[in-house]
Amino acid sequence: MAEEAATSDLVELTRQFGEALNRGEFSAAKLRLYLHPDVEWLPLRAATEGAFHGIAGMERFWADTEEVFEKFELRYELLNLGGRVLAWGEIHLRARGSGIETDIPTGGIFDFRDGKIVRWEDFGSKEKALDAVELEG
C-alpha cells in the first residue's frame, strides 16, 4: 500500500511540475521543488543540442525555449509505470516573431530519485516511449 501511494505521488509531482511549466514558473527555486539536483533532461532537440544537466541546465533549457517560443504549453496524460511515469500528448507552441502555432507530439519517461524528477527523455510518442521501456526490461 505504501509503495502504491509513493508511485501515485510521483504522478502527482509530475502533474504539478507540468502545471508550473505551463505557468512559466521556471526559477531555480521553483525547479528545486520538483527536480533532483542531478536531473538529466533529454527533449527531442537533445539529438542536436545535447542533454541539459542539473538545475543550471534546466534554466538554460527554459531560457532557450522562451527565446524561440512565445507559448510553450504541455498537454499530456500521465500513467504510473511503477516508479516511473509515462507522459504523452502534445506540446503546443507559438513561435516568437512569426506567431505560427503548432502542436508537437510528445511521449516520454520520467525517472525519479529521492522523490524528485531525475531524468526525462522524450521519444516523440507514447508508443516509442513504451518500446524503450520494454527494451530496458
JSON list of C-alpha atoms in Angstrom, two decimals, residues 5 19 21 26 56 60 63 65-67 75-76 80 84-85 90-91 96-97 101 110 115-116 125 134:
[
{"chain": "A", "resi": 5, "resn": "ALA", "atom": "CA", "xyz": [0.95, 5.71, -2.52]},
{"chain": "A", "resi": 19, "resn": "GLU", "atom": "CA", "xyz": [1.43, 22.87, -14.49]},
{"chain": "A", "resi": 21, "resn": "LEU", "atom": "CA", "xyz": [5.99, 24.96, -16.54]},
{"chain": "A", "resi": 26, "resn": "PHE", "atom": "CA", "xyz": [10.92, 28.27, -14.06]},
{"chain": "A", "resi": 56, "resn": "ALA", "atom": "CA", "xyz": [21.53, 25.29, -14.30]},
{"chain": "A", "resi": 60, "resn": "ARG", "atom": "CA", "xyz": [19.31, 27.18, -19.85]},
{"chain": "A", "resi": 63, "resn": "ALA", "atom": "CA", "xyz": [15.80, 30.41, -21.44]},
{"chain": "A", "resi": 65, "resn": "THR", "atom": "CA", "xyz": [12.76, 27.83, -25.09]},
{"chain": "A", "resi": 66, "resn": "GLU", "atom": "CA", "xyz": [11.47, 31.30, -24.14]},
{"chain": "A", "resi": 67, "resn": "GLU", "atom": "CA", "xyz": [13.78, 32.90, -26.68]},
{"chain": "A", "resi": 75, "resn": "ARG", "atom": "CA", "xyz": [-0.79, 18.98, -22.84]},
{"chain": "A", "resi": 76, "resn": "TYR", "atom": "CA", "xyz": [-0.31, 15.41, -21.76]},
{"chain": "A", "resi": 80, "resn": "ASN", "atom": "CA", "xyz": [2.19, 5.26, -13.48]},
{"chain": "A", "resi": 84, "resn": "ARG", "atom": "CA", "xyz": [8.43, 5.73, -13.46]},
{"chain": "A", "resi": 85, "resn": "VAL", "atom": "CA", "xyz": [5.86, 7.94, -15.15]},
{"chain": "A", "resi": 90, "resn": "GLU", "atom": "CA", "xyz": [1.50, 17.22, -27.28]},
{"chain": "A", "resi": 91, "resn": "ILE", "atom": "CA", "xyz": [3.41, 20.41, -26.73]},
{"chain": "A", "resi": 96, "resn": "ARG", "atom": "CA", "xyz": [8.13, 34.39, -31.41]},
{"chain": "A", "resi": 97, "resn": "GLY", "atom": "CA", "xyz": [8.15, 36.76, -34.33]},
{"chain": "A", "resi": 101, "resn": "GLU", "atom": "CA", "xyz": [1.33, 27.88, -33.81]},
{"chain": "A", "resi": 110, "resn": "PHE", "atom": "CA", "xyz": [10.11, 10.49, -16.17]},
{"chain": "A", "resi": 115, "resn": "GLY", "atom": "CA", "xyz": [11.17, 11.73, -4.60]},
{"chain": "A", "resi": 116, "resn": "LYS", "atom": "CA", "xyz": [12.13, 14.17, -7.37]},
{"chain": "A", "resi": 125, "resn": "SER", "atom": "CA", "xyz": [5.30, 9.31, -28.97]},
{"chain": "A", "resi": 134, "resn": "GLU", "atom": "CA", "xyz": [10.20, -2.64, -22.84]}
]
